[in-house]
Short mmCIF file of C-alpha atoms and ligand atoms in Angstrom, two decimals:
data_model
loop_
_atom_site.label_atom_id
_atom_site.label_comp_id
_atom_site.label_asym_id
_atom_site.label_seq_id
_atom_site.Cartn_x
_atom_site.Cartn_y
_atom_site.Cartn_z
CA UNK C 1 67.26 81.89 103.42
CA UNK C 2 67.95 85.65 104.53
CA UNK C 3 70.11 87.88 102.21
CA UNK C 4 72.92 90.14 103.13
CA UNK C 5 74.19 92.73 100.51
CA UNK C 6 77.74 93.87 101.08
CA UNK C 7 78.90 97.05 99.55
CA UNK C 8 82.65 97.43 100.29
CA UNK C 9 83.13 100.96 98.85
CA UNK C 10 86.18 102.88 99.00
CA UNK C 11 89.51 103.41 100.97
CA UNK C 12 89.33 101.19 104.06
CA UNK C 13 85.76 100.12 103.17
CA UNK C 14 86.85 96.85 101.36
CA UNK C 15 89.45 96.19 103.92
CA UNK C 16 87.08 96.06 106.85
CA UNK C 17 84.14 94.45 104.89
CA UNK C 18 86.52 91.64 104.13
CA UNK C 19 86.83 90.68 107.65
CA UNK C 20 82.92 90.82 107.90
CA UNK C 21 82.90 88.23 105.15
CA UNK C 22 85.44 86.09 106.95
CA UNK C 23 83.25 86.42 110.14
CA UNK C 24 79.98 85.47 108.22
CA UNK C 25 81.84 82.42 106.64
CA UNK C 26 83.08 81.14 110.04
CA UNK C 27 79.47 81.58 111.55
CA UNK C 28 77.88 79.73 108.57
CA UNK C 29 80.60 76.98 108.82
CA UNK C 30 80.50 76.69 112.79
CA UNK C 31 77.41 78.08 114.11
CA UNK C 32 74.53 77.17 111.83
CA UNK C 33 74.25 80.54 110.10
CA UNK C 34 72.18 80.48 107.07
CA UNK C 35 72.88 83.63 104.97
CA UNK C 36 73.32 84.23 101.26
CA UNK C 37 75.92 87.01 100.80
CA UNK C 38 75.94 89.19 97.58
CA UNK C 39 78.14 92.22 96.87
CA UNK C 40 78.05 95.28 94.61
CA UNK C 41 80.14 98.38 93.62
CA UNK C 42 79.20 101.39 95.58
CA UNK C 43 80.65 105.05 95.94
CA UNK C 44 83.85 105.77 94.09
CA UNK C 45 84.33 102.19 93.12
CA UNK C 46 80.93 102.12 91.26
CA UNK C 47 81.91 105.87 89.66
CA UNK C 48 85.08 104.04 88.28
CA UNK C 49 83.21 100.91 87.07
CA UNK C 50 79.70 102.57 86.01
CA UNK C 51 80.01 106.17 86.05
CA UNK C 52 77.40 106.62 89.04
CA UNK C 53 78.00 106.00 92.77
CA UNK C 54 74.73 103.96 93.05
CA UNK C 55 73.50 102.04 90.13
CA UNK C 56 69.78 101.05 89.83
CA UNK C 57 70.76 97.36 89.85
CA UNK C 58 72.77 97.82 93.15
CA UNK C 59 69.80 100.01 94.67
CA UNK C 60 67.34 97.36 93.56
CA UNK C 61 69.65 94.61 95.07
CA UNK C 62 69.62 96.39 98.36
CA UNK C 63 65.91 96.89 98.42
CA UNK C 64 65.34 93.22 97.91
CA UNK C 65 67.83 92.06 100.56
CA UNK C 66 67.11 91.57 104.05
CA UNK C 67 69.97 93.56 105.19
CA UNK C 68 72.67 95.80 103.57
CA UNK C 69 76.09 96.24 104.96
CA UNK C 70 78.49 98.97 103.74
CA UNK C 71 82.21 99.53 104.55
CA UNK C 72 82.74 103.44 103.61
CA UNK C 73 82.58 105.71 100.60
CA UNK C 74 84.64 108.65 99.41
CA UNK C 75 88.12 109.92 99.16
CA UNK C 76 90.25 112.49 97.21
CA UNK C 77 90.25 110.63 94.26
CA UNK C 78 86.63 111.72 93.60
CA UNK C 79 86.78 115.02 95.19
CA UNK C 80 86.62 116.77 91.75
CA UNK C 81 83.34 114.87 90.72
CA UNK C 82 80.18 116.82 90.41
CA UNK C 83 78.27 116.80 93.74
CA UNK C 84 75.39 115.06 92.11
CA UNK C 85 77.29 111.99 91.43
CA UNK C 86 79.86 112.03 94.26
CA UNK C 87 80.41 108.93 96.28
CA UNK C 88 78.62 110.44 99.22
CA UNK C 89 75.40 111.21 96.86
CA UNK C 90 75.31 107.52 96.29
CA UNK C 91 75.01 106.83 100.30
CA UNK C 92 72.58 109.69 100.60
CA UNK C 93 70.79 108.30 97.53
CA UNK C 94 70.61 104.72 99.03
CA UNK C 95 69.37 105.96 102.52
CA UNK C 96 66.41 107.78 100.56
CA UNK C 97 65.59 104.61 98.42
CA UNK C 98 65.68 102.41 101.36
CA UNK C 99 63.75 105.09 103.60
CA UNK C 100 65.88 104.39 106.53
CA UNK C 101 65.00 107.42 108.59
CA UNK C 102 66.35 106.09 112.12
CA UNK C 103 69.79 105.72 112.52
CA UNK C 104 70.87 103.87 115.79
CA UNK C 105 74.57 104.54 116.79
CA UNK C 106 75.13 102.92 119.95
CA UNK C 107 78.18 104.26 122.14
CA UNK C 108 79.66 101.82 124.51
CA UNK C 109 83.06 101.46 125.86
CA UNK C 110 84.45 98.02 126.35
CA UNK C 111 86.01 97.30 129.77
CA UNK C 112 89.24 96.57 127.98
CA UNK C 113 89.34 99.91 126.27
CA UNK C 114 88.72 102.34 129.16
CA UNK C 115 92.50 103.39 128.80
CA UNK C 116 92.17 103.60 124.98
CA UNK C 117 89.81 106.70 125.37
CA UNK C 118 91.27 109.94 125.67
CA UNK C 119 89.04 110.91 128.52
CA UNK C 120 89.69 109.78 132.16
CA UNK C 121 88.66 106.20 132.96
CA UNK C 122 86.04 107.23 135.58
CA UNK C 123 84.36 109.47 132.76
CA UNK C 124 83.79 106.55 130.24
CA UNK C 125 83.37 103.36 132.42
CA UNK C 126 80.19 101.78 131.97
CA UNK C 127 79.06 104.26 129.26
CA UNK C 128 76.08 102.98 127.45
CA UNK C 129 74.33 105.69 124.94
CA UNK C 130 72.22 105.34 121.95
CA UNK C 131 72.18 108.00 119.59
CA UNK C 132 69.19 108.06 117.47
CA UNK C 133 70.06 110.28 114.39
CA UNK C 134 67.26 111.26 111.90
CA UNK C 135 68.81 109.93 108.67
CA UNK C 136 66.49 111.05 105.61
CA UNK C 137 65.72 114.73 106.00
CA UNK C 138 66.97 118.03 107.55
CA UNK C 139 69.86 119.91 105.82
CA UNK C 140 71.22 116.96 104.07
CA UNK C 141 68.12 116.97 101.62
CA UNK C 142 66.21 120.27 102.29
CA UNK C 143 65.47 122.49 99.10
CA UNK C 144 66.88 125.00 97.77
CA UNK C 145 70.36 123.74 97.79
CA UNK C 146 73.29 124.73 95.69
CA UNK C 147 76.02 127.30 94.85
CA UNK C 148 74.79 130.53 92.89
CA UNK C 149 76.51 133.26 91.19
CA UNK C 150 75.19 136.65 92.19
CA UNK C 151 75.20 139.75 89.98
CA UNK C 152 78.30 141.19 91.24
CA UNK C 153 79.86 138.03 90.38
CA UNK C 154 80.42 136.64 94.03
CA UNK C 155 78.97 133.35 94.93
CA UNK C 156 76.42 132.46 97.38
CA UNK C 157 76.07 128.70 98.77
CA UNK C 158 72.61 127.61 100.04
CA UNK C 159 71.41 124.62 102.16
CA UNK C 160 68.01 124.55 103.78
CA UNK C 161 67.19 122.90 107.05
CA UNK C 162 63.72 121.47 106.80
CA UNK C 163 61.58 119.33 109.00
CA UNK C 164 58.05 118.16 108.92
CA UNK C 165 55.99 116.92 111.96
CA UNK C 166 55.70 113.71 110.35
CA UNK C 167 59.58 113.28 110.03
CA UNK C 168 60.11 114.27 113.57
CA UNK C 169 57.51 112.20 115.02
CA UNK C 170 58.39 109.01 113.45
CA UNK C 171 61.95 109.29 114.41
CA UNK C 172 60.95 110.35 118.13
CA UNK C 173 58.87 107.25 118.07
CA UNK C 174 62.01 105.07 117.41
CA UNK C 175 63.79 106.88 120.42
CA UNK C 176 60.85 106.56 122.88
CA UNK C 177 60.35 102.89 121.93
CA UNK C 178 64.11 102.17 122.38
CA UNK C 179 64.43 104.01 125.71
CA UNK C 180 61.62 101.82 127.07
CA UNK C 181 63.78 98.78 126.43
CA UNK C 182 66.79 100.34 128.09
CA UNK C 183 67.17 103.12 130.64
CA UNK C 184 63.82 104.61 129.74
CA UNK C 185 65.29 108.14 129.27
CA UNK C 186 65.44 110.15 126.15
CA UNK C 187 67.39 113.58 125.79
CA UNK C 188 66.15 115.34 122.73
CA UNK C 189 69.07 117.77 121.15
CA UNK C 190 68.31 120.85 118.97
CA UNK C 191 68.81 124.41 118.71
CA UNK C 192 65.31 125.78 119.45
CA UNK C 193 66.90 129.00 120.54
CA UNK C 194 67.97 129.93 117.20
CA UNK C 195 66.33 127.61 114.57
CA UNK C 196 62.63 127.31 113.73
CA UNK C 197 62.95 123.97 112.68
CA UNK C 198 64.38 123.05 116.01
CA UNK C 199 61.56 124.85 117.80
CA UNK C 200 59.11 122.82 115.86
CA UNK C 201 61.40 119.67 116.67
CA UNK C 202 60.86 120.52 120.45
CA UNK C 203 57.19 121.03 120.19
CA UNK C 204 56.81 117.80 118.23
CA UNK C 205 58.73 115.56 120.72
CA UNK C 206 56.95 117.30 123.78
CA UNK C 207 53.46 116.62 122.37
CA UNK C 208 54.28 113.07 121.13
CA UNK C 209 55.87 112.19 124.80
CA UNK C 210 52.65 113.69 126.37
CA UNK C 211 50.36 111.67 124.16
CA UNK C 212 52.02 108.30 123.85
CA UNK C 213 55.09 108.19 126.08
CA UNK C 214 54.44 109.86 129.21
CA UNK C 215 56.15 106.98 131.23
CA UNK C 216 59.44 107.74 129.60
CA UNK C 217 61.73 110.47 131.09
CA UNK C 218 62.21 113.12 128.58
CA UNK C 219 64.75 116.10 128.69
CA UNK C 220 65.49 118.73 126.00
CA UNK C 221 69.13 120.05 125.48
CA UNK C 222 70.41 122.62 122.98
CA UNK C 223 72.79 120.73 120.85
CA UNK C 224 75.98 122.71 121.59
CA UNK C 225 75.43 121.94 125.36
CA UNK C 226 75.02 118.15 124.30
CA UNK C 227 78.41 118.44 122.58
CA UNK C 228 79.92 119.79 125.83
CA UNK C 229 78.18 117.34 128.00
CA UNK C 230 79.34 114.30 125.91
CA UNK C 231 82.92 114.90 126.91
CA UNK C 232 81.99 116.44 130.54
CA UNK C 233 79.73 113.78 131.80
CA UNK C 234 78.52 111.24 129.10
CA UNK C 235 76.80 108.71 131.38
CA UNK C 236 74.01 111.15 131.97
CA UNK C 237 72.55 110.17 128.66
CA UNK C 238 70.69 107.01 127.80
CA UNK C 239 68.97 107.76 124.35
CA UNK C 240 70.10 110.95 122.66
CA UNK C 241 67.59 111.83 119.86
CA UNK C 242 68.73 114.29 117.26
CA UNK C 243 68.31 115.56 113.82
CA UNK C 244 70.47 114.51 110.77
CA UNK C 245 73.46 116.92 111.07
CA UNK C 246 73.78 117.34 114.58
CA UNK C 247 73.47 113.51 114.82
CA UNK C 248 76.47 113.13 112.41
CA UNK C 249 78.51 115.48 114.56
CA UNK C 250 77.69 114.36 117.89
CA UNK C 251 78.26 110.63 116.90
CA UNK C 252 81.73 111.20 115.78
CA UNK C 253 82.43 113.01 118.85
CA UNK C 254 80.79 110.20 120.79
CA UNK C 255 82.95 107.77 118.84
CA UNK C 256 86.27 108.86 120.83
CA UNK C 257 84.40 107.87 124.04
CA UNK C 258 84.69 104.43 122.96
CA UNK C 259 88.35 104.52 122.40
CA UNK C 260 88.30 105.12 118.66
CA UNK C 261 85.94 105.97 115.87
CA UNK C 262 87.00 102.55 114.42
CA UNK C 263 84.68 100.86 116.96
CA UNK C 264 81.47 102.60 116.18
CA UNK C 265 78.66 100.57 114.32
CA UNK C 266 75.24 101.75 113.32
CA UNK C 267 71.99 100.62 112.03
CA UNK C 268 69.80 102.55 109.83
CA UNK C 269 66.03 101.48 109.83
CA UNK C 270 62.87 102.25 108.31
CA UNK C 271 59.42 100.72 108.53
CA UNK C 272 59.05 97.41 110.02
CA UNK C 273 59.86 94.60 107.69
CA UNK C 274 61.80 96.65 105.38
CA UNK C 275 65.70 95.93 105.05
CA UNK C 276 68.11 97.73 107.52
CA UNK C 277 71.43 99.61 106.43
CA UNK C 278 74.27 98.80 108.67
CA UNK C 279 77.44 100.92 108.39
CA UNK C 280 80.45 101.79 110.72
CA UNK C 281 80.01 105.44 111.33
CA UNK C 282 83.63 106.21 110.17
CA UNK C 283 84.54 107.08 106.63
CA UNK C 284 86.97 105.72 103.90
CA UNK C 285 90.01 106.95 105.97
CA UNK C 286 92.16 108.02 102.96
CA UNK C 287 95.16 108.55 105.46
CA UNK C 288 95.33 104.90 106.18
CA UNK C 289 93.65 103.23 103.29
CA UNK C 290 95.64 100.40 101.56
CA UNK C 291 97.73 99.72 104.60
CA UNK C 292 95.86 96.94 106.22
CA UNK C 293 95.95 98.86 109.40
CA UNK C 294 92.36 99.94 109.63
CA UNK C 295 90.22 98.68 112.69
CA UNK C 296 87.47 96.36 111.31
CA UNK C 297 85.54 96.24 114.68
CA UNK C 298 83.10 98.94 113.79
CA UNK C 299 82.14 96.82 110.71
CA UNK C 300 82.02 93.58 112.57
CA UNK C 301 79.75 95.23 115.27
CA UNK C 302 77.83 96.46 112.50
CA UNK C 303 77.36 92.76 111.41
CA UNK C 304 76.29 92.12 114.88
CA UNK C 305 73.41 94.56 114.46
CA UNK C 306 72.23 93.30 111.29
CA UNK C 307 72.30 89.80 112.92
CA UNK C 308 70.13 90.98 115.73
CA UNK C 309 67.79 93.67 113.82
CA UNK C 310 67.30 92.20 110.47
CA UNK C 311 68.43 88.66 110.30
CA UNK C 312 66.70 86.90 113.12
CA UNK C 313 69.95 85.92 114.72
CA UNK C 314 69.83 87.57 117.98
CA UNK C 315 72.04 84.74 119.64
CA UNK C 316 74.69 84.85 116.95
CA UNK C 317 74.69 88.68 117.45
CA UNK C 318 75.27 88.37 121.14
CA UNK C 319 78.00 85.81 120.58
CA UNK C 320 79.67 88.11 118.03
CA UNK C 321 79.81 90.86 120.48
CA UNK C 322 81.04 88.62 123.09
CA UNK C 323 83.67 87.61 120.97
CA UNK C 324 84.78 91.35 120.14
CA UNK C 325 84.86 91.87 123.72
CA UNK C 326 86.87 88.71 124.14
CA UNK C 327 89.26 89.64 121.66
CA UNK C 328 89.93 92.90 123.21
CA UNK C 329 90.24 91.48 126.71
CA UNK C 330 93.01 89.19 125.24
CA UNK C 331 94.71 92.40 124.16
CA UNK C 332 93.96 92.70 120.51
CA UNK C 333 94.53 96.37 119.45
CA UNK C 334 94.81 98.09 116.10
CA UNK C 335 96.90 101.26 115.85
CA UNK C 336 93.97 103.54 116.57
CA UNK C 337 93.46 101.73 119.80
CA UNK C 338 97.33 102.06 120.80
CA UNK C 339 98.23 98.65 119.41
CA UNK C 340 100.43 97.25 116.50
CA UNK C 341 98.20 94.69 115.01
CA UNK C 342 96.58 94.87 111.59
CA UNK C 343 93.12 94.53 110.11
CA UNK C 344 93.39 90.86 109.23
CA UNK C 345 94.83 90.05 112.58
CA UNK C 346 91.96 91.83 114.36
CA UNK C 347 89.49 89.61 112.36
CA UNK C 348 91.55 86.55 113.21
CA UNK C 349 91.21 87.50 116.89
CA UNK C 350 87.63 87.71 116.59
CA UNK C 351 87.30 84.45 114.95
CA UNK C 352 89.73 82.77 117.43
CA UNK C 353 87.33 84.09 120.28
CA UNK C 354 84.33 82.83 118.34
CA UNK C 355 85.94 79.47 118.15
CA UNK C 356 86.83 79.59 121.71
CA UNK C 357 83.35 80.72 123.07
P1 NAD L 401 86.92 109.29 108.42
O1 NAD L 401 86.15 108.74 109.27
O2 NAD L 401 87.45 108.52 107.06
O3 NAD L 401 88.55 109.51 109.11
C1 NAD L 401 88.90 110.05 110.21
C2 NAD L 401 90.04 109.75 111.03
O4 NAD L 401 89.60 108.49 111.64
C3 NAD L 401 91.27 109.34 110.09
O5 NAD L 401 92.35 109.67 110.56
C4 NAD L 401 91.16 107.95 110.06
O6 NAD L 401 92.33 107.31 109.78
C5 NAD L 401 90.53 107.63 111.14
N1 NAD L 401 89.79 106.26 111.27
C6 NAD L 401 88.46 106.20 110.60
N2 NAD L 401 88.19 105.09 110.49
C7 NAD L 401 89.09 104.21 111.26
C8 NAD L 401 89.24 102.98 111.42
N3 NAD L 401 88.30 101.83 111.04
N4 NAD L 401 90.32 102.30 111.98
C9 NAD L 401 91.38 103.31 112.32
N5 NAD L 401 91.24 104.54 112.03
C10 NAD L 401 90.26 105.03 111.58
O7 NAD L 401 86.88 110.81 108.28
P2 NAD L 401 87.24 111.95 107.03
O8 NAD L 401 88.79 111.69 106.91
O9 NAD L 401 86.78 113.16 107.52
O10 NAD L 401 86.56 111.46 105.62
C11 NAD L 401 87.04 110.63 104.62
C12 NAD L 401 86.32 110.30 103.47
O11 NAD L 401 85.33 109.44 104.27
C13 NAD L 401 85.43 111.60 103.05
O12 NAD L 401 85.14 111.38 101.70
C14 NAD L 401 84.10 111.35 103.45
O13 NAD L 401 83.00 111.97 102.78
C15 NAD L 401 83.78 109.86 103.61
N6 NAD L 401 82.94 109.49 104.85
C16 NAD L 401 82.19 108.29 104.55
C17 NAD L 401 81.44 107.84 105.56
C18 NAD L 401 80.73 106.84 105.07
O14 NAD L 401 80.71 105.90 103.98
N7 NAD L 401 79.51 106.23 105.83
C19 NAD L 401 81.40 108.44 106.82
C20 NAD L 401 82.42 109.64 107.13
C21 NAD L 401 82.89 109.98 106.14
C1 IPM L 402 78.17 109.41 108.17
C2 IPM L 402 78.79 110.15 107.12
C3 IPM L 402 77.79 110.36 106.04
C4 IPM L 402 77.00 111.41 106.54
C5 IPM L 402 78.60 111.02 104.63
C6 IPM L 402 79.69 110.41 104.08
C7 IPM L 402 77.30 111.48 103.59
O1 IPM L 402 79.63 111.06 107.47
O2 IPM L 402 77.48 108.36 107.86
O3 IPM L 402 78.40 109.65 109.21
O4 IPM L 402 77.22 112.64 106.71
O5 IPM L 402 75.94 111.04 106.92
MN1 MN L 403 79.71 111.27 109.71
#
């Protein structure tokens, strides 16, 4: 039997993963899903219980699972904790341990949500972008890193952006392979005009393309222009390949194209045969945590990605996406989508649509 490790985490994390659990239970009871679900403390919840955001036991459980699905980590409660053991450090440590270097962040706008977007309907209708974000390198991990005190007593903060040929090439391969199964176009985003790592990025992607992927249409765009083009004409993009930091920022921006950041799921993948890490792209949303109003659809769509990409259940994945779409067609809207229903009611709407479909 396949195994799924749930890491609810902090803030709205436990609220949205509770709905994932209910969907899994429904699929097990009514649609033949055979899946063993385990759970571990993660992030701030793990700091409170064990003193560290990711215990060795939780990391080992993740590595031994077929898929890991997390809610969100972090929040003001842990803002005073040393950086090395902050909730976010637990997430970075998990990504490193799992070696999930390619983060797939699909951006689509469900027809029912065209009016929920802050952009004009004609700009977002039919939108279908796949952001491929490098996830285990770049400025998030480069050394040196830290805050040092200078002789005059002032301080200096340092982060290092660093990429090797191999790191760029493997994530670019993921982007090209995905493009072949979609619109066959890759746009690679960096800042080769000012950054040497960006220049290397462009050269490596160009070389790989010429060598192995000449059939895919490749374009390059400076990342600041991508940020602008995403709100100007987002439908020009098919697969958008980018580094860790730009991918983080551009995917939050792209989230709004789908109506709300509460809609965006993601899959972080490593080498074939290794477990995937599935996460909504949003955070722990401290401003609404504990109120039961968070949108659980990003987490539920992350489950759909896990079913498809790690759990050999592509049919159930498609059925779940169709149920989310039907729930939205039926008018289900959490507050972030301009509605009034709560987290649990949105879960109810998806389960009702599963039952009806
Ligand atoms: P955030 O994504 O938590 O929240 C940004 C805004 O979006 C808030 O107004 C929030 O209410 C809203 N929002 C987010 N998810 C929502 C949902 N599902 N439904 C409705 N509204 C939603 O970003 P932030 O406030 O910058 O970060 C808060 C904490 O989360 C920080 O500690 C940050 O490090 C952490 N964070 C964690 C992850 C993760 O675990 N993957 C991702 C991003 C941020
Ligand atoms: C994300 C988050 C994380 C990131 C943080 C919480 C470490 O913002 O998954 O988008 O920056 O990668
Ligand atoms: Mn982010």
